[in-house]
CSV table of C-alpha atoms in Angstrom, one decimal:
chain,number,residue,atom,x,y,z
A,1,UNK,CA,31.6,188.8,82.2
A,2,UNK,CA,31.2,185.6,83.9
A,3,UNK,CA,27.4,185.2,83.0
A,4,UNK,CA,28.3,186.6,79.3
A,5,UNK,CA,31.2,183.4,79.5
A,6,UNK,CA,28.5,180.6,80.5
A,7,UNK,CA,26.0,182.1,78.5
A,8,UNK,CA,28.5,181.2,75.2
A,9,UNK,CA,29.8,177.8,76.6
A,10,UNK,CA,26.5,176.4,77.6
A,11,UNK,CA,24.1,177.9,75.6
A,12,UNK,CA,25.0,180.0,72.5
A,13,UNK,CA,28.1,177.1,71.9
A,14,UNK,CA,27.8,176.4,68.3
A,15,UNK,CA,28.1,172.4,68.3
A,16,UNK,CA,27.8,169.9,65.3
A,17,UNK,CA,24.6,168.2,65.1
A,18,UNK,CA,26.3,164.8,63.9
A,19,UNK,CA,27.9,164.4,67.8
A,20,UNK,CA,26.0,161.2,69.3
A,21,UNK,CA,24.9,159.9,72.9
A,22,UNK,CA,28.7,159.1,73.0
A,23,UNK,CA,29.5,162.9,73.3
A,24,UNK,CA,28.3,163.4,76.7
A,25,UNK,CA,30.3,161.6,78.6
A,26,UNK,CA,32.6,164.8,79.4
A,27,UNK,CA,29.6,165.8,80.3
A,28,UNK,CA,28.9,162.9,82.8
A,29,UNK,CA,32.2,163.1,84.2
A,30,UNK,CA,32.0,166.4,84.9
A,31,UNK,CA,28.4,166.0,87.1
A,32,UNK,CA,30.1,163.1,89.0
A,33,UNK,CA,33.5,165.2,89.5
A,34,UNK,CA,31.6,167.8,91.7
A,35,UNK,CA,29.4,165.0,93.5
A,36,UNK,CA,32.8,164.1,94.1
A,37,UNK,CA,34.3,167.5,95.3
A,38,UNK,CA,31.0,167.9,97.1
A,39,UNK,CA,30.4,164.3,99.0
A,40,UNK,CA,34.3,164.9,100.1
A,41,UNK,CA,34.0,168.0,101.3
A,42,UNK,CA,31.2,166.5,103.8
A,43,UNK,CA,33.4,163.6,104.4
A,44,UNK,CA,36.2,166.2,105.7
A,45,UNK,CA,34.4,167.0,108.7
A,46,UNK,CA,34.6,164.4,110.5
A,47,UNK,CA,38.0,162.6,109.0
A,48,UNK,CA,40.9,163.4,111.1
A,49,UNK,CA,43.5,161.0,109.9
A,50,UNK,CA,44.9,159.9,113.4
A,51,UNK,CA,42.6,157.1,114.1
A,52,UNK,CA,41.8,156.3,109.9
A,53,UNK,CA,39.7,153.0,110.4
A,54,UNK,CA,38.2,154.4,113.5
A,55,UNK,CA,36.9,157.2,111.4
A,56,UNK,CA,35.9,155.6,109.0
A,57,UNK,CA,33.5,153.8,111.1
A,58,UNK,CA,32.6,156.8,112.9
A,59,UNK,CA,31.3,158.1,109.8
A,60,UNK,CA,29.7,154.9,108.8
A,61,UNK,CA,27.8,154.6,111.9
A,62,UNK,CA,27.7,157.6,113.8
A,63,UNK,CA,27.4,160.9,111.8
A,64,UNK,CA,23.3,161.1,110.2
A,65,UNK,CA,23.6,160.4,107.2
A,66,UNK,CA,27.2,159.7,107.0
A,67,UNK,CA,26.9,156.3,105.6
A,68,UNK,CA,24.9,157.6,102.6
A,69,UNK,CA,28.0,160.3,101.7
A,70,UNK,CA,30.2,157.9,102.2
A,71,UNK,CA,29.1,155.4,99.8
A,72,UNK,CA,28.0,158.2,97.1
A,73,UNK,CA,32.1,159.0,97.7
A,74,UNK,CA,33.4,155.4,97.0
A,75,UNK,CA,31.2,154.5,94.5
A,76,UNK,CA,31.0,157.9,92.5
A,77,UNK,CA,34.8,156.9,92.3
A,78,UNK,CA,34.1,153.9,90.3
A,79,UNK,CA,31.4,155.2,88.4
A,80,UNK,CA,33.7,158.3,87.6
A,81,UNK,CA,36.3,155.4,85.9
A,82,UNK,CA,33.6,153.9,83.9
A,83,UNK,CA,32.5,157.1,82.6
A,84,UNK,CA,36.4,157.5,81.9
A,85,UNK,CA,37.3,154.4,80.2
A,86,UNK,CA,33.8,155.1,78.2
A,87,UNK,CA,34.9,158.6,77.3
A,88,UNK,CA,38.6,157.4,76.7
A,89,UNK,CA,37.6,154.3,74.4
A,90,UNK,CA,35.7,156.8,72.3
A,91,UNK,CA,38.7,158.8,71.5
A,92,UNK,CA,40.3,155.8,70.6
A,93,UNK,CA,37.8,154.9,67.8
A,94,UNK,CA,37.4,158.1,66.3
A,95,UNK,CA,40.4,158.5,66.0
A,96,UNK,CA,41.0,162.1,68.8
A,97,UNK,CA,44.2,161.2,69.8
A,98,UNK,CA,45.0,163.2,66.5
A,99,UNK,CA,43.8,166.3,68.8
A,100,UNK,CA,47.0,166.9,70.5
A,101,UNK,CA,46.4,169.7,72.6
A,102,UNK,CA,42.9,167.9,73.9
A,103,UNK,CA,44.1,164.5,74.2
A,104,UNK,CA,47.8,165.2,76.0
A,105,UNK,CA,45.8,167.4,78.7
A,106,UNK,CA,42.8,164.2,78.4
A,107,UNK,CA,45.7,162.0,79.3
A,108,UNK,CA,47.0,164.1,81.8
A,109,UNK,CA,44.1,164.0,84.0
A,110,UNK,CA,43.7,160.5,83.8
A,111,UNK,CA,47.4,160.0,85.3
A,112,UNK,CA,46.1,162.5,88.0
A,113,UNK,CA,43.0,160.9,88.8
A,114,UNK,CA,44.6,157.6,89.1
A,115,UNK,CA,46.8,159.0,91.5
A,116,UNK,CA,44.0,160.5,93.7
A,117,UNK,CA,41.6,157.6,93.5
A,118,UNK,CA,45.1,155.1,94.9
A,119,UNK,CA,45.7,157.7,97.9
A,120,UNK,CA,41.3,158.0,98.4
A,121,UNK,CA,41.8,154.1,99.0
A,122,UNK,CA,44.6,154.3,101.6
A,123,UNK,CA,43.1,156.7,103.9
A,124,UNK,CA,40.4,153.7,104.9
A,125,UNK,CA,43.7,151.7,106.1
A,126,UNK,CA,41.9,148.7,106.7
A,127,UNK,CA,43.9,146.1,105.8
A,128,UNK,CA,43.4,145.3,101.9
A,129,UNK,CA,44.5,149.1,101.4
A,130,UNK,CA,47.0,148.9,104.1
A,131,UNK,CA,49.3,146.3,102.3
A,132,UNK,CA,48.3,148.1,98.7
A,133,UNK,CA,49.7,151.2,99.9
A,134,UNK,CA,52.8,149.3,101.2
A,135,UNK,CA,53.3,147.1,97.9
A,136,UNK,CA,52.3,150.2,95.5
A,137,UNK,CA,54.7,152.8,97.3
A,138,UNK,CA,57.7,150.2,97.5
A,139,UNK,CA,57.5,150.6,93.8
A,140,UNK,CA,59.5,153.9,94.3
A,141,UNK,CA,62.8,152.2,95.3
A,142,UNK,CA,63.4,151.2,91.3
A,143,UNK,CA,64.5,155.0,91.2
A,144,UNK,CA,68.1,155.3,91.1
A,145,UNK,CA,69.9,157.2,94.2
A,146,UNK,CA,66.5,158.6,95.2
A,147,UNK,CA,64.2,156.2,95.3
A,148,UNK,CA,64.4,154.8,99.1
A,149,UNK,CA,64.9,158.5,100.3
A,150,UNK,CA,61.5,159.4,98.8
A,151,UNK,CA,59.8,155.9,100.2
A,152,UNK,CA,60.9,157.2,103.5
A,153,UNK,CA,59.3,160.8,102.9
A,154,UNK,CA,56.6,159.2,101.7
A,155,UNK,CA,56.0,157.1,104.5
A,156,UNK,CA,57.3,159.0,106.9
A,157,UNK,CA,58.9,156.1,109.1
A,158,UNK,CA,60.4,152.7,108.5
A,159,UNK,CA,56.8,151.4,107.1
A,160,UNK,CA,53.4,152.6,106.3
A,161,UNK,CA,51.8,154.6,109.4
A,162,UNK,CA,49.4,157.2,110.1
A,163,UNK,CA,51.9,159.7,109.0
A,164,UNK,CA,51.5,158.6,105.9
A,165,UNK,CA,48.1,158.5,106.0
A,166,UNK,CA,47.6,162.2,106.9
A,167,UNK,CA,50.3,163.4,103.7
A,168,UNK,CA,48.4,161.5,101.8
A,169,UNK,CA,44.7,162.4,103.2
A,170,UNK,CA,46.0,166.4,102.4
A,171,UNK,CA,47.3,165.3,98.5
A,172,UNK,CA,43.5,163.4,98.2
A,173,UNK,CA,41.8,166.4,99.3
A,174,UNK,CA,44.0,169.4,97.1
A,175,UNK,CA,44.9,167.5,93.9
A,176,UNK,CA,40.9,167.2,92.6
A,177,UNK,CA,41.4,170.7,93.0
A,178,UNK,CA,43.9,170.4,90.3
A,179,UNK,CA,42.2,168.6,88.6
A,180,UNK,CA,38.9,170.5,88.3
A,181,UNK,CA,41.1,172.8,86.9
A,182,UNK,CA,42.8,170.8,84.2
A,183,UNK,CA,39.2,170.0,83.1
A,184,UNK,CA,38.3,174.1,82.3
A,185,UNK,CA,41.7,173.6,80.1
A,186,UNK,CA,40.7,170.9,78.7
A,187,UNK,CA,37.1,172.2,77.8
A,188,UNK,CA,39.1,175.8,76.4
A,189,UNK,CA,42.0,173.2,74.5
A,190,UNK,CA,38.4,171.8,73.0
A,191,UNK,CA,36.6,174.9,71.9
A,192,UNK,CA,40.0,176.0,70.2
A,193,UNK,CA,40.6,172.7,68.3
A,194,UNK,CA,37.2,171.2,67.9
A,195,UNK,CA,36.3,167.8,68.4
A,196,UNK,CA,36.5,164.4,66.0
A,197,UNK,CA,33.8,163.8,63.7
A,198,UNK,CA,33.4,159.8,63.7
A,199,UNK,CA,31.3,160.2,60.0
A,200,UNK,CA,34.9,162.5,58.7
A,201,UNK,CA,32.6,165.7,58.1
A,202,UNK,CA,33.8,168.9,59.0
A,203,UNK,CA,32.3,170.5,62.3
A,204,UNK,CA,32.3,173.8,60.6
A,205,UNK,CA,29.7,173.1,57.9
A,206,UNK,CA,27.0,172.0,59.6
A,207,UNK,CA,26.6,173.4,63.4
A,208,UNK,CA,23.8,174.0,66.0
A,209,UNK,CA,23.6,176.0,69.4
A,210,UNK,CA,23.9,173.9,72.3
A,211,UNK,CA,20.9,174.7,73.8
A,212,UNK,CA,18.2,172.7,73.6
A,213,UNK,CA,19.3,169.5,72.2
A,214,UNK,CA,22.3,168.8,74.0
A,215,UNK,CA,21.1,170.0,77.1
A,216,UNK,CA,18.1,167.0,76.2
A,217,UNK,CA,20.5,165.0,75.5
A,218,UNK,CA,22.6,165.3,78.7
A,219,UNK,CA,19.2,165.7,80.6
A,220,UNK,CA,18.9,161.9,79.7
A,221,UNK,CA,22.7,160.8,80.4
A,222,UNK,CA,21.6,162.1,84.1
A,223,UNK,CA,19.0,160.0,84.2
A,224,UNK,CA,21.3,157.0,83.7
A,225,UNK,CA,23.5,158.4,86.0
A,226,UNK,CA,20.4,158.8,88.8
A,227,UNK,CA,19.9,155.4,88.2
A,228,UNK,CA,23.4,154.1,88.4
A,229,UNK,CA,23.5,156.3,91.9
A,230,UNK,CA,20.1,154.8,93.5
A,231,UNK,CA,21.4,150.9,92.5
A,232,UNK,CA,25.0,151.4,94.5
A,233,UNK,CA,22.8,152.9,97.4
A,234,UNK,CA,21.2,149.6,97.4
A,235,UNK,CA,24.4,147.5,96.7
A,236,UNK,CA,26.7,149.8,98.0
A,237,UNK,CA,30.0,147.1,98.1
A,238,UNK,CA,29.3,144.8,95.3
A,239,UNK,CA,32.5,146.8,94.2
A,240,UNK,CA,34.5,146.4,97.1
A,241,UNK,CA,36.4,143.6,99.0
A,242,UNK,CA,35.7,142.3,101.9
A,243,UNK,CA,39.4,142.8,103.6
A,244,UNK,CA,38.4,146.5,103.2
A,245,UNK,CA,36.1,145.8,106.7
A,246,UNK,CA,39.0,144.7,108.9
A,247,UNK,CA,41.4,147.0,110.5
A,248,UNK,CA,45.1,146.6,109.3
A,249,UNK,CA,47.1,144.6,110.8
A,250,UNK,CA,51.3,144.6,109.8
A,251,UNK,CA,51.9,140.9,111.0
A,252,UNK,CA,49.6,139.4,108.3
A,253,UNK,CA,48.8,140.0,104.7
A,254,UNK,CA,46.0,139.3,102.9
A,255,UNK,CA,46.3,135.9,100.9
A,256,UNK,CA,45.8,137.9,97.7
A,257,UNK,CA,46.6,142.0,97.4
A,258,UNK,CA,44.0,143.6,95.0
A,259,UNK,CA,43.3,147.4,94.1
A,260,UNK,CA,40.3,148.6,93.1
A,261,UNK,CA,38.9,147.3,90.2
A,262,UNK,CA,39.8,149.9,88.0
A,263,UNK,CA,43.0,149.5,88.8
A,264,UNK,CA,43.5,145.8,88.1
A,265,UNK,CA,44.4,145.9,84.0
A,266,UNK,CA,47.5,148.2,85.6
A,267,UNK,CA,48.1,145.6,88.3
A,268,UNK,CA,48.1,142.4,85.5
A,269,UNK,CA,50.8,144.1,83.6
A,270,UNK,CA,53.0,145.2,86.7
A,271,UNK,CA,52.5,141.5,87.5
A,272,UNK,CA,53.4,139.9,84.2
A,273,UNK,CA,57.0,141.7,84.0
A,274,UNK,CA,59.2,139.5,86.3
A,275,UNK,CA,61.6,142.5,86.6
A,276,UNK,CA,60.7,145.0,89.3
A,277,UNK,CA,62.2,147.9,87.2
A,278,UNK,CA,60.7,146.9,83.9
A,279,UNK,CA,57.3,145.5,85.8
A,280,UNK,CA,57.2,149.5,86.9
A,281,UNK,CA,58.2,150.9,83.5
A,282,UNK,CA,55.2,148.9,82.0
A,283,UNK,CA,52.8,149.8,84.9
A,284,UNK,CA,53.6,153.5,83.6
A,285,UNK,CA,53.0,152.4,79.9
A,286,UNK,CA,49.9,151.0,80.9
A,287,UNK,CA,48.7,154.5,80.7
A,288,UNK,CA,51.4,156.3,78.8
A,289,UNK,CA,50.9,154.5,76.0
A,290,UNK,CA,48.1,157.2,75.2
A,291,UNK,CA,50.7,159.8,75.0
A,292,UNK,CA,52.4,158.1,72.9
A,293,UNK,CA,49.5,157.9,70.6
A,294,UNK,CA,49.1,161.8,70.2
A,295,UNK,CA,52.3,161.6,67.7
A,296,UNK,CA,50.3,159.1,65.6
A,297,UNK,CA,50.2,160.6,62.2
A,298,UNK,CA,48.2,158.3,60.0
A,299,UNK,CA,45.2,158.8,57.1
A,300,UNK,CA,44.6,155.2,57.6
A,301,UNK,CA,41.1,153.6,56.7
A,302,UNK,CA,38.3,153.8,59.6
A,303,UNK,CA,37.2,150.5,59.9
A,304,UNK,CA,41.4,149.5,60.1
A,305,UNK,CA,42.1,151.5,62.9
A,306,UNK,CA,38.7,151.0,64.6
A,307,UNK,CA,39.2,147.1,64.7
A,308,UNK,CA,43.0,148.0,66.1
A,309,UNK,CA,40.9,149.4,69.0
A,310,UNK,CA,38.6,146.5,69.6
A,311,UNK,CA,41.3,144.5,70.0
A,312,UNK,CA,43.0,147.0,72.6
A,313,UNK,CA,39.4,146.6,74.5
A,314,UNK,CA,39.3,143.1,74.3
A,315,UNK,CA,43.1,143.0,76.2
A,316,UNK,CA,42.3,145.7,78.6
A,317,UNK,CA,39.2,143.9,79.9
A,318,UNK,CA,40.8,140.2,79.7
A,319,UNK,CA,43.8,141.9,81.9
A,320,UNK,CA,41.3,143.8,84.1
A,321,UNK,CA,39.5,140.0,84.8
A,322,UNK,CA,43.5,138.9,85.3
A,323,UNK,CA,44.6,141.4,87.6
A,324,UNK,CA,41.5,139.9,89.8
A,325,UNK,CA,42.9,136.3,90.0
A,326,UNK,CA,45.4,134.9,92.3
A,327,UNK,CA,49.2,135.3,90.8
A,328,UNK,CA,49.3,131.3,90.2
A,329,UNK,CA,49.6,129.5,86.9
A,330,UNK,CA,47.5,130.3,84.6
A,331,UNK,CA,46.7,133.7,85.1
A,332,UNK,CA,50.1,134.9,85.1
A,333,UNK,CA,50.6,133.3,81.8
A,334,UNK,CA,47.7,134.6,80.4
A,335,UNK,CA,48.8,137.9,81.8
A,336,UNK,CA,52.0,138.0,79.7
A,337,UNK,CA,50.0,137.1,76.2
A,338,UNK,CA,47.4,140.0,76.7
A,339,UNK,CA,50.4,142.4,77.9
A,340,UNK,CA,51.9,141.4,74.6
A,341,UNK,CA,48.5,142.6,72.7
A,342,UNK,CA,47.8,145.2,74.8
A,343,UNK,CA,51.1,146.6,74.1
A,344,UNK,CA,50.8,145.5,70.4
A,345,UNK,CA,48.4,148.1,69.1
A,346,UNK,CA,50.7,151.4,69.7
A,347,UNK,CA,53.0,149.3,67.3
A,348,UNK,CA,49.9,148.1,64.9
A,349,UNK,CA,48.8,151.8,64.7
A,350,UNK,CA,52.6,153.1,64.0
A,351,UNK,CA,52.9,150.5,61.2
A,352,UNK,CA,50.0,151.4,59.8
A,353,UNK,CA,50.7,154.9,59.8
A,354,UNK,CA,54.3,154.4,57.9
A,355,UNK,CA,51.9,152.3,55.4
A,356,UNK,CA,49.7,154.8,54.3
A,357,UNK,CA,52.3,157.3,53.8
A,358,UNK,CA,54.2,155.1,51.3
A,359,UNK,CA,51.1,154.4,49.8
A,360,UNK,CA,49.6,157.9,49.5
A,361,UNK,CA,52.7,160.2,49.6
């Protein structure tokens, strides 16, 4: 039964022939999720999560081998967001957030992932990550009645210790888990719905098996990926900070608090709201938004909605550059405008939508 299963999903799948290289990112993200799964597996071994930093190091320098897991670990993490914001940007322009069932569980594990990536970054506790976790949890305490009750489950103690560490080392190591799981709904959501069709034909006129020339076609995605894996062996962190190399230290803070990279478009908006609460309710958009565009209904023109999402590509990466850059004028100015535009297409798309319907209906 289970052979009979892969044999229709990865072979016999009947696929449109018109789906491009952009396709196979799903495909991508799912070879870097088990290197993922795998490389952390390894990495469990030997993290304890009494002595984080110490660890760490231990793993760097002592274990044979260890340093090369542990860089495929934090780097497949970046290279799993790229693939994301690759795979997300092409739902954008052709238009699958009209999928609802695909895109709401698509969205889903991108709130997940985020989620695991933050808590992956704590359990190094040097002292970037130290005073990220200590900043990012705080955030909690904008929840009414609850919120400083849960900061102090979370933390376990009057501050960030290595309490907290160990909850959230057990959440980092069971939620991909989850989330491997959330991928085999989204793959069955897919094969019930179908996918979008960036030329407007229907999938159902014109399909081929998926075996040989996606397989091809994914056979040369891994070599991209293979190369993208041998260059962070060389370099392996051109995408980190160098606070990440000290041991934490609760009397000082870094002059500047950054999260990962693919984190900082989140951490430009939180930082552009002056109000706590609605600096958090926008750091929630940042990504909800997306929900909010699976109740888009629109027939609008291609080429309108596609340059909508340029311009939602342009922001993200203008605030991605801000969220890097000390919170001084200004950045923080510049912050506010691209929140404003980044925030402006959900409204651009709705408008558009309520348009077309007069003008068709």
């Amino acid at each position: 039964m289970i052979m009979n299963m892969i044999k229709k999903t990865f072979f016999l799948l009947p696929s449109s022939k018109f789906l491009s290289y952009s396709w196979n990112y799903g495909s991508m993200l799912g070879m870097v999720l088990g290197l993922q799964l795998l490389t952390g597996i390894f990495l469990v071994f030997y993290y304890g999560g009494s002595m984080p930093f110490d660890d760490v190091q231990y793993i760097m320098y002592e274990v044979t081998g260890g340093w090369v897991v542990r860089c495929l670990h934090f780097n497949g993490a970046s290279l799993f967001f790229i693939f994301i914001y690759c795979h997300l940007f092409k739902g954008l322009f052709v238009g699958g957030y009209r999928l609802y069932g695909v895109w709401f569980v698509g969205v889903i594990m991108i709130f997940l992932f985020m989620g695991v990536a933050f808590m992956g970054y704590v359990l190094v506790f040097s002292q970037m990550s130290y005073w990220a976790a200590v900043v990012i949890t705080s955030l909690v305490t904008v929840v009414p009645i609850w919120g400083e009750s849960v900061v102090f489950w979370l933390w376990g103690s009057y501050s960030v210790v290595v309490s907290t560490v160990k909850l959230l080392f057990v959440l980092h190591f069971l939620l991909p888990w989850v989330g491997a799981v959330l991928v085999m709904m989204h793959l069955l959501v897919l094969h019930f719905f179908g996918s979008s069709s960036v030329l407007g034909c229907h999938s159902d006129y014109d399909k081929i098996m998926f075996f040989p020339k996606f397989w091809f076609k994914d056979g040369v995605n891994m070599m991209f990926f293979l190369v993208f894996a041998w260059s962070f062996l060389l370099w392996p962190f051109v995408l980190g900070d160098g606070e990440m190399f000290l041991v934490s230290d609760i009397m000082t803070s870094p002059r500047h608090i950054v999260p990962e990279w693919y984190f900082l478009y989140a951490y430009a908006i939180l930082r552009a709201v002056p109000s706590k609460i609605m600096g958090v309710l926008f750091l929630i958009l940042s990504v909800g938004i997306l929900f909010i565009l699976g109740v888009v209904r629109s027939n609008m023109m291609f080429n309108v909605s596609s340059k909508i999402v340029y311009v939602f590509l342009f922001s993200g990466i203008c605030l991605t550059w801000l969220g890097s850059c000390a919170p001084e004028s200004p950045y923080v100015i510049l912050s506010v405008v691209m929140t404003y535009i980044y925030f402006s297409m959900i409204f651009f798309l709705f408008s558009m939508a309520w348009v077309t319907k007069m003008i068709y209906y």
